[in-house]
Amino acid sequence: MSTLSELAIAVEAGKRNDAKALTLGLLDDGMQPLDIVEQGLVPGMSAIGEKFKNNEVFVPEMLIAARAMKECMGILEPLLAQAGIKPKYTAVIGTVQGDLHDIGKNLVAMMLKGANFGIVDLGTNVPPEKFVAAIKEHDAHLVCLSALLTTTMPAMKSTVQAVREAGLTSVKIMVGGAPVTQDYSDEIGADGYSPDAASAVDLATKLADSI
Ligand code: B1M
């Protein structure tokens, strides 16, 4: 019989075939898909996220764990959709205009997905108006802006301004990326900054819960 803790361990270790077999086993045992996500997959991703935050593992281990989670979600998502179950919160994410770096942004997106956020990933080099349009279209709770260049940090500021000017008062804006700091986040009027992908999940949850 498969167990949720075995599944969490398989995801954390990035053992995708084991994770998929355990997911199927749990479904066969009659477990609800949402319980498998919340009590098996999410704890596995949280565990690897904590280790990443503490520099105990690095980007490749995170990517391998995220791939295992993604493949399990491929099995579960159709069942969740059939049952009408949607993620509680939706986040729009992208790298700001002029910036093509996406490795960190993708990690943040994967971790948020792992925490059961609905993710609308706009990719890189995203102009402010595209963020605004996506927030409106998806009725997003959060918008997540990433920048890796000092020269694209002003685009982060323009995006915050565009979101505020569009009157999207209930959406929370979080920022991150290597050159970004808490001081910069405060200066441009974002709602929060986080230094890495694991803390981004904590911040996103806190911000979304505060809406
Ligand atoms: Co570029 N690059 N790059 N680069 N690149 C840097 C960032 C740089 C520091 C290298 C250097 O000079 N030492 C430098 C920036 C200097 C500066 O502005 N201070 C630089 C430069 C100058 C450039 C070009 C201008 C080079 C050139 O063409 N002359 C050019 C710019 C292109 C453009 O964007 N318009 C360029 C291009 C590229 C590549 C395309 C070759 C490639 C990007 C590939 C890709 O992303 N698909 C690339 C890479 C790989 C890097 C380095 C080597 C690695 C960046 C990375 O992925 N880190 C980088 C030097 C370095 O860091 N050693 C460098 C790993 C990633 C996991 O970390 O993105 O910081 P990071 O994400 C972290 C956190 O920051 C945080 O969580 C992540 C996980 O913990 N985080 C968030 C990120 N976003 C977040 C959002 C959040 C919260 C947390 O909330 C919303």
PDB file of C-alpha atoms and ligand atoms in Angstrom:
ATOM      1  CA  MET A   1       0.000   0.000   0.000  1.00  0.00           C
ATOM      2  CA  SER A   2       1.327   3.462  -0.973  1.00  0.00           C
ATOM      3  CA  THR A   3       1.645   6.127   1.685  1.00  0.00           C
ATOM      4  CA  LEU A   4       1.639   9.904   1.515  1.00  0.00           C
ATOM      5  CA  SER A   5       4.959  10.141   3.340  1.00  0.00           C
ATOM      6  CA  GLU A   6       6.580   7.801   0.805  1.00  0.00           C
ATOM      7  CA  LEU A   7       5.244  10.083  -1.935  1.00  0.00           C
ATOM      8  CA  ALA A   8       6.614  13.210  -0.233  1.00  0.00           C
ATOM      9  CA  ILE A   9      10.028  11.546   0.062  1.00  0.00           C
ATOM     10  CA  ALA A  10       9.982  10.463  -3.607  1.00  0.00           C
ATOM     11  CA  VAL A  11       9.140  14.015  -4.768  1.00  0.00           C
ATOM     12  CA  GLU A  12      11.812  15.538  -2.545  1.00  0.00           C
ATOM     13  CA  ALA A  13      14.354  13.066  -3.974  1.00  0.00           C
ATOM     14  CA  GLY A  14      13.154  13.805  -7.523  1.00  0.00           C
ATOM     15  CA  LYS A  15      12.346  10.118  -8.145  1.00  0.00           C
ATOM     16  CA  ARG A  16       9.652  10.759 -10.709  1.00  0.00           C
ATOM     17  CA  ASN A  17       8.857   7.142 -11.615  1.00  0.00           C
ATOM     18  CA  ASP A  18       8.481   6.200  -7.942  1.00  0.00           C
ATOM     19  CA  ALA A  19       6.408   9.330  -7.333  1.00  0.00           C
ATOM     20  CA  LYS A  20       4.078   8.525 -10.233  1.00  0.00           C
ATOM     21  CA  ALA A  21       3.688   4.896  -9.118  1.00  0.00           C
ATOM     22  CA  LEU A  22       2.932   6.026  -5.559  1.00  0.00           C
ATOM     23  CA  THR A  23       0.393   8.582  -6.826  1.00  0.00           C
ATOM     24  CA  LEU A  24      -1.375   5.881  -8.840  1.00  0.00           C
ATOM     25  CA  GLY A  25      -1.231   3.539  -5.835  1.00  0.00           C
ATOM     26  CA  LEU A  26      -2.824   6.147  -3.572  1.00  0.00           C
ATOM     27  CA  LEU A  27      -5.595   6.707  -6.122  1.00  0.00           C
ATOM     28  CA  ASP A  28      -6.159   2.929  -6.300  1.00  0.00           C
ATOM     29  CA  ASP A  29      -6.419   2.886  -2.504  1.00  0.00           C
ATOM     30  CA  GLY A  30      -9.252   5.426  -2.787  1.00  0.00           C
ATOM     31  CA  MET A  31      -7.368   8.551  -1.689  1.00  0.00           C
ATOM     32  CA  GLN A  32      -8.854  11.865  -2.903  1.00  0.00           C
ATOM     33  CA  PRO A  33      -6.666  13.678  -5.492  1.00  0.00           C
ATOM     34  CA  LEU A  34      -6.640  16.897  -3.446  1.00  0.00           C
ATOM     35  CA  ASP A  35      -5.399  15.020  -0.365  1.00  0.00           C
ATOM     36  CA  ILE A  36      -2.601  13.533  -2.473  1.00  0.00           C
ATOM     37  CA  VAL A  37      -1.604  17.045  -3.597  1.00  0.00           C
ATOM     38  CA  GLU A  38      -1.855  18.663  -0.182  1.00  0.00           C
ATOM     39  CA  GLN A  39      -0.486  15.848   1.982  1.00  0.00           C
ATOM     40  CA  GLY A  40       1.997  14.184  -0.393  1.00  0.00           C
ATOM     41  CA  LEU A  41       3.237  16.447  -3.190  1.00  0.00           C
ATOM     42  CA  VAL A  42       3.207  19.813  -1.398  1.00  0.00           C
ATOM     43  CA  PRO A  43       5.140  18.552   1.671  1.00  0.00           C
ATOM     44  CA  GLY A  44       7.725  17.000  -0.682  1.00  0.00           C
ATOM     45  CA  MET A  45       8.243  20.298  -2.521  1.00  0.00           C
ATOM     46  CA  SER A  46       8.266  22.245   0.767  1.00  0.00           C
ATOM     47  CA  ALA A  47      10.982  19.958   2.133  1.00  0.00           C
ATOM     48  CA  ILE A  48      13.248  20.454  -0.887  1.00  0.00           C
ATOM     49  CA  GLY A  49      12.475  24.201  -0.780  1.00  0.00           C
ATOM     50  CA  GLU A  50      13.650  24.426   2.823  1.00  0.00           C
ATOM     51  CA  LYS A  51      16.878  22.604   1.978  1.00  0.00           C
ATOM     52  CA  PHE A  52      17.423  24.964  -0.976  1.00  0.00           C
ATOM     53  CA  LYS A  53      16.869  27.966   1.296  1.00  0.00           C
ATOM     54  CA  ASN A  54      19.510  26.580   3.670  1.00  0.00           C
ATOM     55  CA  ASN A  55      21.987  25.879   0.839  1.00  0.00           C
ATOM     56  CA  GLU A  56      21.800  22.138   1.505  1.00  0.00           C
ATOM     57  CA  VAL A  57      20.739  21.472  -2.119  1.00  0.00           C
ATOM     58  CA  PHE A  58      21.059  23.540  -5.299  1.00  0.00           C
ATOM     59  CA  VAL A  59      19.159  24.413  -8.496  1.00  0.00           C
ATOM     60  CA  PRO A  60      19.486  20.958 -10.192  1.00  0.00           C
ATOM     61  CA  GLU A  61      17.939  19.118  -7.217  1.00  0.00           C
ATOM     62  CA  MET A  62      15.092  21.641  -7.156  1.00  0.00           C
ATOM     63  CA  LEU A  63      14.453  21.194 -10.870  1.00  0.00           C
ATOM     64  CA  ILE A  64      14.442  17.391 -10.575  1.00  0.00           C
ATOM     65  CA  ALA A  65      11.988  17.510  -7.643  1.00  0.00           C
ATOM     66  CA  ALA A  66       9.769  19.947  -9.540  1.00  0.00           C
ATOM     67  CA  ARG A  67       9.750  17.605 -12.542  1.00  0.00           C
ATOM     68  CA  ALA A  68       8.613  14.709 -10.327  1.00  0.00           C
ATOM     69  CA  MET A  69       5.854  16.886  -8.890  1.00  0.00           C
ATOM     70  CA  LYS A  70       4.810  18.070 -12.351  1.00  0.00           C
ATOM     71  CA  GLU A  71       4.457  14.513 -13.624  1.00  0.00           C
ATOM     72  CA  CYS A  72       2.311  13.547 -10.621  1.00  0.00           C
ATOM     73  CA  MET A  73       0.208  16.656 -11.198  1.00  0.00           C
ATOM     74  CA  GLY A  74      -0.241  15.479 -14.795  1.00  0.00           C
ATOM     75  CA  ILE A  75      -2.054  12.441 -13.366  1.00  0.00           C
ATOM     76  CA  LEU A  76      -4.034  14.402 -10.757  1.00  0.00           C
ATOM     77  CA  GLU A  77      -4.989  17.608 -12.578  1.00  0.00           C
ATOM     78  CA  PRO A  78      -7.662  16.052 -14.831  1.00  0.00           C
ATOM     79  CA  LEU A  79      -9.225  14.420 -11.756  1.00  0.00           C
ATOM     80  CA  LEU A  80      -9.156  17.698  -9.835  1.00  0.00           C
ATOM     81  CA  ALA A  81     -10.714  19.486 -12.809  1.00  0.00           C
ATOM     82  CA  GLN A  82     -13.457  16.819 -13.048  1.00  0.00           C
ATOM     83  CA  ALA A  83     -14.242  17.393  -9.379  1.00  0.00           C
ATOM     84  CA  GLY A  84     -14.342  21.172 -10.014  1.00  0.00           C
ATOM     85  CA  ILE A  85     -11.441  21.766  -7.623  1.00  0.00           C
ATOM     86  CA  LYS A  86      -9.413  24.863  -8.378  1.00  0.00           C
ATOM     87  CA  PRO A  87      -6.366  26.300  -6.638  1.00  0.00           C
ATOM     88  CA  LYS A  88      -7.348  28.754  -3.924  1.00  0.00           C
ATOM     89  CA  TYR A  89      -5.185  31.568  -5.284  1.00  0.00           C
ATOM     90  CA  THR A  90      -3.958  32.632  -8.719  1.00  0.00           C
ATOM     91  CA  ALA A  91      -0.591  34.293  -9.289  1.00  0.00           C
ATOM     92  CA  VAL A  92       0.622  35.987 -12.471  1.00  0.00           C
ATOM     93  CA  ILE A  93       4.401  35.754 -12.769  1.00  0.00           C
ATOM     94  CA  GLY A  94       6.984  37.073 -15.196  1.00  0.00           C
ATOM     95  CA  THR A  95      10.414  38.579 -15.682  1.00  0.00           C
ATOM     96  CA  VAL A  96      10.103  42.303 -16.284  1.00  0.00           C
ATOM     97  CA  GLN A  97      10.584  44.137 -19.576  1.00  0.00           C
ATOM     98  CA  GLY A  98      14.084  44.036 -21.044  1.00  0.00           C
ATOM     99  CA  ASP A  99      15.165  41.055 -18.947  1.00  0.00           C
ATOM    100  CA  LEU A 100      15.586  37.557 -20.379  1.00  0.00           C
ATOM    101  CA  HIS A 101      16.677  35.706 -17.225  1.00  0.00           C
ATOM    102  CA  ASP A 102      14.140  33.079 -16.228  1.00  0.00           C
ATOM    103  CA  ILE A 103      15.798  30.354 -14.156  1.00  0.00           C
ATOM    104  CA  GLY A 104      14.986  31.979 -10.808  1.00  0.00           C
ATOM    105  CA  LYS A 105      11.527  33.038 -11.968  1.00  0.00           C
ATOM    106  CA  ASN A 106      10.804  29.456 -13.065  1.00  0.00           C
ATOM    107  CA  LEU A 107      11.897  28.138  -9.670  1.00  0.00           C
ATOM    108  CA  VAL A 108       9.569  30.563  -7.929  1.00  0.00           C
ATOM    109  CA  ALA A 109       6.728  29.547 -10.270  1.00  0.00           C
ATOM    110  CA  MET A 110       7.390  25.859  -9.593  1.00  0.00           C
ATOM    111  CA  MET A 111       7.471  26.338  -5.856  1.00  0.00           C
ATOM    112  CA  LEU A 112       4.224  28.313  -5.950  1.00  0.00           C
ATOM    113  CA  LYS A 113       2.641  25.612  -8.089  1.00  0.00           C
ATOM    114  CA  GLY A 114       3.937  23.108  -5.562  1.00  0.00           C
ATOM    115  CA  ALA A 115       2.095  25.059  -2.875  1.00  0.00           C
ATOM    116  CA  ASN A 116      -1.095  24.734  -4.962  1.00  0.00           C
ATOM    117  CA  PHE A 117      -1.215  28.262  -6.411  1.00  0.00           C
ATOM    118  CA  GLY A 118      -2.678  28.577  -9.899  1.00  0.00           C
ATOM    119  CA  ILE A 119       0.142  30.021 -12.013  1.00  0.00           C
ATOM    120  CA  VAL A 120      -0.092  32.208 -15.117  1.00  0.00           C
ATOM    121  CA  ASP A 121       3.481  32.407 -16.365  1.00  0.00           C
ATOM    122  CA  LEU A 122       4.002  35.278 -18.815  1.00  0.00           C
ATOM    123  CA  GLY A 123       7.639  34.362 -19.465  1.00  0.00           C
ATOM    124  CA  THR A 124      10.423  36.924 -19.846  1.00  0.00           C
ATOM    125  CA  ASN A 125      10.686  40.479 -21.158  1.00  0.00           C
ATOM    126  CA  VAL A 126       7.126  41.204 -20.083  1.00  0.00           C
ATOM    127  CA  PRO A 127       5.911  44.807 -20.549  1.00  0.00           C
ATOM    128  CA  PRO A 128       3.853  46.408 -17.750  1.00  0.00           C
ATOM    129  CA  GLU A 129       0.643  46.440 -19.795  1.00  0.00           C
ATOM    130  CA  LYS A 130       0.865  42.677 -20.314  1.00  0.00           C
ATOM    131  CA  PHE A 131       1.020  42.137 -16.545  1.00  0.00           C
ATOM    132  CA  VAL A 132      -1.998  44.414 -16.112  1.00  0.00           C
ATOM    133  CA  ALA A 133      -3.986  42.597 -18.806  1.00  0.00           C
ATOM    134  CA  ALA A 134      -3.177  39.178 -17.317  1.00  0.00           C
ATOM    135  CA  ILE A 135      -4.168  40.250 -13.786  1.00  0.00           C
ATOM    136  CA  LYS A 136      -7.532  41.399 -15.154  1.00  0.00           C
ATOM    137  CA  GLU A 137      -8.060  38.361 -17.364  1.00  0.00           C
ATOM    138  CA  HIS A 138      -7.293  35.832 -14.625  1.00  0.00           C
ATOM    139  CA  ASP A 139      -8.637  37.841 -11.696  1.00  0.00           C
ATOM    140  CA  ALA A 140      -5.269  37.231 -10.030  1.00  0.00           C
ATOM    141  CA  HIS A 141      -4.619  37.586  -6.311  1.00  0.00           C
ATOM    142  CA  LEU A 142      -0.888  38.107  -6.771  1.00  0.00           C
ATOM    143  CA  VAL A 143       1.548  39.399  -9.336  1.00  0.00           C
ATOM    144  CA  CYS A 144       5.152  38.224  -9.035  1.00  0.00           C
ATOM    145  CA  LEU A 145       7.884  40.265 -10.719  1.00  0.00           C
ATOM    146  CA  SER A 146      11.415  39.000 -11.246  1.00  0.00           C
ATOM    147  CA  ALA A 147      14.465  41.025 -12.376  1.00  0.00           C
ATOM    148  CA  LEU A 148      18.109  39.937 -12.619  1.00  0.00           C
ATOM    149  CA  LEU A 149      19.683  43.068 -14.063  1.00  0.00           C
ATOM    150  CA  THR A 150      20.230  46.387 -12.347  1.00  0.00           C
ATOM    151  CA  THR A 151      19.245  47.937 -15.691  1.00  0.00           C
ATOM    152  CA  THR A 152      15.808  46.267 -15.636  1.00  0.00           C
ATOM    153  CA  MET A 153      14.942  47.158 -12.045  1.00  0.00           C
ATOM    154  CA  PRO A 154      13.282  50.407 -13.268  1.00  0.00           C
ATOM    155  CA  ALA A 155      10.928  48.227 -15.363  1.00  0.00           C
ATOM    156  CA  MET A 156       9.867  46.627 -12.086  1.00  0.00           C
ATOM    157  CA  LYS A 157       9.018  50.093 -10.797  1.00  0.00           C
ATOM    158  CA  SER A 158       7.056  50.927 -13.991  1.00  0.00           C
ATOM    159  CA  THR A 159       5.134  47.685 -13.636  1.00  0.00           C
ATOM    160  CA  VAL A 160       4.180  48.421 -10.032  1.00  0.00           C
ATOM    161  CA  GLN A 161       3.048  51.896 -11.163  1.00  0.00           C
ATOM    162  CA  ALA A 162       1.036  50.467 -14.064  1.00  0.00           C
ATOM    163  CA  VAL A 163      -0.738  47.990 -11.770  1.00  0.00           C
ATOM    164  CA  ARG A 164      -1.545  50.726  -9.248  1.00  0.00           C
ATOM    165  CA  GLU A 165      -2.685  53.154 -11.977  1.00  0.00           C
ATOM    166  CA  ALA A 166      -4.967  50.480 -13.427  1.00  0.00           C
ATOM    167  CA  GLY A 167      -6.823  50.594 -10.109  1.00  0.00           C
ATOM    168  CA  LEU A 168      -6.143  46.933  -9.334  1.00  0.00           C
ATOM    169  CA  THR A 169      -6.230  47.583  -5.607  1.00  0.00           C
ATOM    170  CA  SER A 170      -6.840  44.042  -4.416  1.00  0.00           C
ATOM    171  CA  VAL A 171      -3.893  42.427  -6.215  1.00  0.00           C
ATOM    172  CA  LYS A 172      -0.730  42.033  -4.139  1.00  0.00           C
ATOM    173  CA  ILE A 173       2.616  42.684  -5.808  1.00  0.00           C
ATOM    174  CA  MET A 174       5.731  40.767  -4.829  1.00  0.00           C
ATOM    175  CA  VAL A 175       9.217  41.220  -6.224  1.00  0.00           C
ATOM    176  CA  GLY A 176      12.493  39.322  -6.251  1.00  0.00           C
ATOM    177  CA  GLY A 177      15.682  38.551  -8.150  1.00  0.00           C
ATOM    178  CA  ALA A 178      19.376  38.841  -7.340  1.00  0.00           C
ATOM    179  CA  PRO A 179      19.768  42.670  -7.456  1.00  0.00           C
ATOM    180  CA  VAL A 180      16.417  43.368  -5.749  1.00  0.00           C
ATOM    181  CA  THR A 181      16.286  44.205  -2.034  1.00  0.00           C
ATOM    182  CA  GLN A 182      13.668  44.861   0.614  1.00  0.00           C
ATOM    183  CA  ASP A 183      14.610  48.556   0.458  1.00  0.00           C
ATOM    184  CA  TYR A 184      13.998  48.633  -3.286  1.00  0.00           C
ATOM    185  CA  SER A 185      10.692  46.845  -2.843  1.00  0.00           C
ATOM    186  CA  ASP A 186       9.637  49.480  -0.301  1.00  0.00           C
ATOM    187  CA  GLU A 187      10.873  52.299  -2.534  1.00  0.00           C
ATOM    188  CA  ILE A 188       8.770  51.216  -5.536  1.00  0.00           C
ATOM    189  CA  GLY A 189       5.693  50.449  -3.452  1.00  0.00           C
ATOM    190  CA  ALA A 190       5.555  46.671  -3.868  1.00  0.00           C
ATOM    191  CA  ASP A 191       3.774  44.657  -1.177  1.00  0.00           C
ATOM    192  CA  GLY A 192       6.681  42.361  -0.467  1.00  0.00           C
ATOM    193  CA  TYR A 193      10.122  41.041  -1.384  1.00  0.00           C
ATOM    194  CA  SER A 194      11.608  37.619  -0.907  1.00  0.00           C
ATOM    195  CA  PRO A 195      15.215  36.571  -1.471  1.00  0.00           C
ATOM    196  CA  ASP A 196      14.621  33.015  -2.713  1.00  0.00           C
ATOM    197  CA  ALA A 197      12.028  30.631  -4.091  1.00  0.00           C
ATOM    198  CA  ALA A 198      11.165  28.902  -0.811  1.00  0.00           C
ATOM    199  CA  SER A 199      10.588  32.167   1.079  1.00  0.00           C
ATOM    200  CA  ALA A 200       8.578  33.357  -1.935  1.00  0.00           C
ATOM    201  CA  VAL A 201       5.974  30.692  -1.102  1.00  0.00           C
ATOM    202  CA  ASP A 202       5.732  31.896   2.514  1.00  0.00           C
ATOM    203  CA  LEU A 203       5.385  35.494   1.385  1.00  0.00           C
ATOM    204  CA  ALA A 204       2.871  34.694  -1.364  1.00  0.00           C
ATOM    205  CA  THR A 205       0.722  32.755   1.081  1.00  0.00           C
ATOM    206  CA  LYS A 206       0.879  35.552   3.648  1.00  0.00           C
ATOM    207  CA  LEU A 207      -0.007  38.214   1.066  1.00  0.00           C
ATOM    208  CA  ALA A 208      -2.834  36.206  -0.506  1.00  0.00           C
ATOM    209  CA  ASP A 209      -4.297  35.320   2.897  1.00  0.00           C
ATOM    210  CA  SER A 210      -4.322  39.034   3.781  1.00  0.00           C
ATOM    211  CA  ILE A 211      -6.574  40.014   0.846  1.00  0.00           C
TER     212      ILE A 211
HETATM  213 CO1  B1M B   1      23.025  37.153 -17.311  1.00  0.00          CO
HETATM  214  N1  B1M B   1      23.702  38.382 -15.944  1.00  0.00           N
HETATM  215  N2  B1M B   1      23.107  38.471 -18.642  1.00  0.00           N
HETATM  216  N3  B1M B   1      22.538  35.655 -18.438  1.00  0.00           N
HETATM  217  N4  B1M B   1      23.411  35.890 -15.832  1.00  0.00           N
HETATM  218  C1  B1M B   1      23.809  37.926 -14.572  1.00  0.00           C
HETATM  219  C2  B1M B   1      22.520  38.191 -13.798  1.00  0.00           C
HETATM  220  C3  B1M B   1      25.038  38.800 -14.050  1.00  0.00           C
HETATM  221  C4  B1M B   1      25.029  39.027 -12.526  1.00  0.00           C
HETATM  222  C5  B1M B   1      26.372  38.173 -14.540  1.00  0.00           C
HETATM  223  C6  B1M B   1      27.575  38.986 -14.150  1.00  0.00           C
HETATM  224  O1  B1M B   1      27.893  39.961 -14.760  1.00  0.00           O
HETATM  225  N5  B1M B   1      28.269  38.578 -13.102  1.00  0.00           N
HETATM  226  C7  B1M B   1      24.851  40.127 -14.882  1.00  0.00           C
HETATM  227  C8  B1M B   1      23.962  41.183 -14.250  1.00  0.00           C
HETATM  228  C9  B1M B   1      24.756  42.355 -13.706  1.00  0.00           C
HETATM  229  C10 B1M B   1      23.815  43.329 -13.093  1.00  0.00           C
HETATM  230  O2  B1M B   1      22.970  43.874 -13.721  1.00  0.00           O
HETATM  231  N6  B1M B   1      24.001  43.542 -11.815  1.00  0.00           N
HETATM  232  C11 B1M B   1      24.287  39.566 -16.165  1.00  0.00           C
HETATM  233  C12 B1M B   1      24.347  40.216 -17.427  1.00  0.00           C
HETATM  234  C13 B1M B   1      25.109  41.535 -17.437  1.00  0.00           C
HETATM  235  C14 B1M B   1      23.761  39.709 -18.586  1.00  0.00           C
HETATM  236  C15 B1M B   1      23.770  40.312 -19.987  1.00  0.00           C
HETATM  237  C16 B1M B   1      23.555  41.828 -20.069  1.00  0.00           C
HETATM  238  C17 B1M B   1      25.100  39.883 -20.618  1.00  0.00           C
HETATM  239  C18 B1M B   1      25.351  40.483 -21.977  1.00  0.00           C
HETATM  240  O3  B1M B   1      24.668  40.161 -22.912  1.00  0.00           O
HETATM  241  N7  B1M B   1      26.306  41.374 -22.010  1.00  0.00           N
HETATM  242  C19 B1M B   1      22.633  39.544 -20.689  1.00  0.00           C
HETATM  243  C20 B1M B   1      21.291  40.263 -20.517  1.00  0.00           C
HETATM  244  C21 B1M B   1      20.208  39.657 -21.353  1.00  0.00           C
HETATM  245  C22 B1M B   1      18.879  40.214 -20.947  1.00  0.00           C
HETATM  246  O4  B1M B   1      18.319  39.783 -19.975  1.00  0.00           O
HETATM  247  N8  B1M B   1      18.402  41.200 -21.676  1.00  0.00           N
HETATM  248  C23 B1M B   1      22.635  38.265 -19.922  1.00  0.00           C
HETATM  249  C24 B1M B   1      22.221  37.054 -20.442  1.00  0.00           C
HETATM  250  C25 B1M B   1      22.233  35.856 -19.785  1.00  0.00           C
HETATM  251  C26 B1M B   1      21.908  34.528 -20.435  1.00  0.00           C
HETATM  252  C27 B1M B   1      20.798  34.602 -21.479  1.00  0.00           C
HETATM  253  C28 B1M B   1      23.169  34.027 -21.095  1.00  0.00           C
HETATM  254  C29 B1M B   1      21.606  33.618 -19.162  1.00  0.00           C
HETATM  255  C30 B1M B   1      20.120  33.566 -18.806  1.00  0.00           C
HETATM  256  C31 B1M B   1      19.476  32.270 -19.173  1.00  0.00           C
HETATM  257  C32 B1M B   1      18.124  32.155 -18.575  1.00  0.00           C
HETATM  258  O5  B1M B   1      17.780  32.698 -17.529  1.00  0.00           O
HETATM  259  N9  B1M B   1      17.298  31.400 -19.272  1.00  0.00           N
HETATM  260  C33 B1M B   1      22.328  34.378 -18.076  1.00  0.00           C
HETATM  261  C34 B1M B   1      22.684  33.817 -16.823  1.00  0.00           C
HETATM  262  C35 B1M B   1      22.402  32.322 -16.652  1.00  0.00           C
HETATM  263  C36 B1M B   1      23.236  34.573 -15.778  1.00  0.00           C
HETATM  264  C37 B1M B   1      23.797  34.090 -14.434  1.00  0.00           C
HETATM  265  C38 B1M B   1      25.093  33.357 -14.742  1.00  0.00           C
HETATM  266  C39 B1M B   1      22.905  33.168 -13.618  1.00  0.00           C
HETATM  267  C40 B1M B   1      21.524  33.720 -13.314  1.00  0.00           C
HETATM  268  C41 B1M B   1      20.694  32.593 -12.714  1.00  0.00           C
HETATM  269  O6  B1M B   1      19.919  31.951 -13.390  1.00  0.00           O
HETATM  270  N10 B1M B   1      20.935  32.301 -11.420  1.00  0.00           N
HETATM  271  C42 B1M B   1      24.025  35.438 -13.649  1.00  0.00           C
HETATM  272  C43 B1M B   1      25.306  35.470 -12.824  1.00  0.00           C
HETATM  273  C44 B1M B   1      25.162  34.741 -11.537  1.00  0.00           C
HETATM  274  O7  B1M B   1      24.149  34.870 -10.853  1.00  0.00           O
HETATM  275  N11 B1M B   1      26.158  33.995 -11.211  1.00  0.00           N
HETATM  276  C45 B1M B   1      23.882  36.457 -14.709  1.00  0.00           C
HETATM  277  C46 B1M B   1      20.280  31.151 -10.712  1.00  0.00           C
HETATM  278  C47 B1M B   1      18.874  31.554 -10.248  1.00  0.00           C
HETATM  279  C48 B1M B   1      18.255  30.375  -9.510  1.00  0.00           C
HETATM  280  O8  B1M B   1      19.018  32.614  -9.326  1.00  0.00           O
HETATM  281  O9  B1M B   1      17.718  34.203 -10.789  1.00  0.00           O
HETATM  282  O10 B1M B   1      18.826  35.004  -8.628  1.00  0.00           O
HETATM  283  P1  B1M B   1      18.136  33.945  -9.406  1.00  0.00           P
HETATM  284  O11 B1M B   1      16.789  33.556  -8.642  1.00  0.00           O
HETATM  285  C49 B1M B   1      16.739  33.286  -7.261  1.00  0.00           C
HETATM  286  C50 B1M B   1      16.452  34.524  -6.406  1.00  0.00           C
HETATM  287  O12 B1M B   1      16.963  35.725  -6.939  1.00  0.00           O
HETATM  288  C51 B1M B   1      14.975  34.501  -6.239  1.00  0.00           C
HETATM  289  O13 B1M B   1      14.645  33.130  -6.237  1.00  0.00           O
HETATM  290  C52 B1M B   1      15.524  32.402  -7.098  1.00  0.00           C
HETATM  291  C53 B1M B   1      15.794  31.071  -6.463  1.00  0.00           C
HETATM  292  O14 B1M B   1      16.260  31.197  -5.164  1.00  0.00           O
HETATM  293  N12 B1M B   1      14.083  35.151  -7.186  1.00  0.00           N
HETATM  294  C54 B1M B   1      12.868  35.583  -6.745  1.00  0.00           C
HETATM  295  C55 B1M B   1      14.174  35.382  -8.486  1.00  0.00           C
HETATM  296  N13 B1M B   1      13.060  35.961  -8.922  1.00  0.00           N
HETATM  297  C56 B1M B   1      12.235  36.090  -7.891  1.00  0.00           C
HETATM  298  C57 B1M B   1      10.948  36.620  -7.778  1.00  0.00           C
HETATM  299  C58 B1M B   1      10.334  36.610  -6.528  1.00  0.00           C
HETATM  300  C59 B1M B   1      10.988  36.106  -5.426  1.00  0.00           C
HETATM  301  C60 B1M B   1      12.255  35.575  -5.502  1.00  0.00           C
HETATM  302  O15 B1M B   1       9.104  37.102  -6.298  1.00  0.00           O
HETATM  303  C61 B1M B   1       8.348  37.561  -7.347  1.00  0.00           C
END
